[in-house]
Amino acid sequence: MPIHRPFPEKLEVTIPVEEDEDGYYDKECPNEQCLSQFKVHAADWHALTEESTIYCPFCRHEAGPRSWWTTEQIERGKEQALAQAKHLLSGHINKVLGDITKDFNRRQRSNSFIQMRMDYRGSTSPAPVMVPLAAAEVMRSKLTCGNCGFRYGFTGTAYFCPGCGHHDAEALFAAKLEKVRRLPEAIATLREVMDRDMATDLANTLLEDAIKGGVTQFETVAKHLYERATGAPPAKSKGNLFQRLSGASDEWEKITGKAFTAFLRQDEIDRLNVYFQRRHVLGHNDGHVDAKYVEKSGDASYQPTQRIVVKPKAVLEFADLLERLVNGMRASLP
């Protein structure tokens, strides 16, 4: 009884990937040394072509649009493809055995003293439901590239636009300040959902990182503004110019005619200098105060052997001073 029902050699399954509530897709860098996740706006992603190049916002790895699936999406795709394959295989077997049954029953003589009848009850399990993959989380920062208009989101600190690879220093600086200002709310949420000690440890780390990261972002955007003003980056002989407020102010006055006192009061500059010095201690001395810190910062609230403690109120003040200084520097450009 020949039965010919060829099983398909290739099974193609479409896995729906759903945008989040703000219209963004989750993506992941395919570089094995990075694997950082970020978001891209669905409309901008659909406007890409097969020839488009996408850039990782963290490491600037380049690849075509088909290379940016997240690990979670791939695993979900494998699970759903396997479920579809099992369902298809089950259905194929049901049909083959059903044909065998019909053929067998047709061969039985109606006037035979003994009659046999074959009955096969196939699987009645329903087809698997294709559930769209939900966004892993709402990204903390979302930007529109000032160079190409591509919209993307990220956690942590990003450096490049996924759409064109451009480093938008001013937009990334603004995103950093936005995150810093949301820290108190984020810390309050942590304390609601985590063990008290764990929440406190994580909160301290986030607050300290806000100071360290804020100075780094200021240095990056200040170098960008310096290059806009002079046509060239600061000379290497100047060292870490924008990590030293007094030297940076003198240099800015040389190229624009305005020192930092044109943008902040002297007492505010002194306060900002305290945060810059705290950043150095947090980054290079694990937060432990030494005599050099006391001398350079003029901070009488700490003595050597003590450790810096960062409070939410402090990071908000720090963000405000940085923003006003950068706004003044930008406005003073020739």
Short mmCIF file of C-alpha atoms in Angstrom, two decimals, residues 139-144 152-159 168-183 210 213-214 217 221 319 323 330:
data_model
loop_
_atom_site.label_atom_id
_atom_site.label_comp_id
_atom_site.label_asym_id
_atom_site.label_seq_id
_atom_site.Cartn_x
_atom_site.Cartn_y
_atom_site.Cartn_z
CA MET A 139 15.31 51.66 28.61
CA ARG A 140 16.42 54.42 30.89
CA SER A 141 17.66 56.72 28.12
CA LYS A 142 16.31 57.36 24.64
CA LEU A 143 17.99 59.64 22.09
CA THR A 144 17.52 60.98 18.59
CA TYR A 152 17.60 54.59 19.90
CA GLY A 153 17.66 53.73 23.59
CA PHE A 154 20.16 52.23 26.00
CA THR A 155 21.07 51.58 29.59
CA GLY A 156 24.45 52.53 31.00
CA THR A 157 26.61 54.79 28.85
CA ALA A 158 26.40 54.62 25.06
CA TYR A 159 28.81 56.27 22.65
CA ASP A 168 26.88 62.71 19.55
CA ALA A 169 28.72 64.04 22.61
CA GLU A 170 26.19 66.73 23.48
CA ALA A 171 23.15 64.44 23.28
CA LEU A 172 24.90 61.76 25.32
CA PHE A 173 25.86 64.30 27.96
CA ALA A 174 22.23 65.38 28.22
CA ALA A 175 21.17 61.73 28.54
CA LYS A 176 23.66 61.22 31.36
CA LEU A 177 22.24 64.15 33.31
CA GLU A 178 18.71 62.87 32.76
CA LYS A 179 19.68 59.50 34.25
CA VAL A 180 21.38 61.15 37.23
CA ARG A 181 18.25 63.14 37.97
CA ARG A 182 16.15 59.97 37.97
CA LEU A 183 18.42 58.24 40.47
CA ALA A 210 26.94 59.13 38.89
CA GLY A 213 30.48 59.06 35.06
CA GLY A 214 29.40 62.68 35.22
CA GLN A 217 30.87 62.82 30.28
CA VAL A 221 31.51 67.03 25.79
CA ALA A 319 24.13 67.52 37.65
CA GLU A 323 24.55 71.40 32.98
CA ARG A 330 28.21 76.16 24.35
#
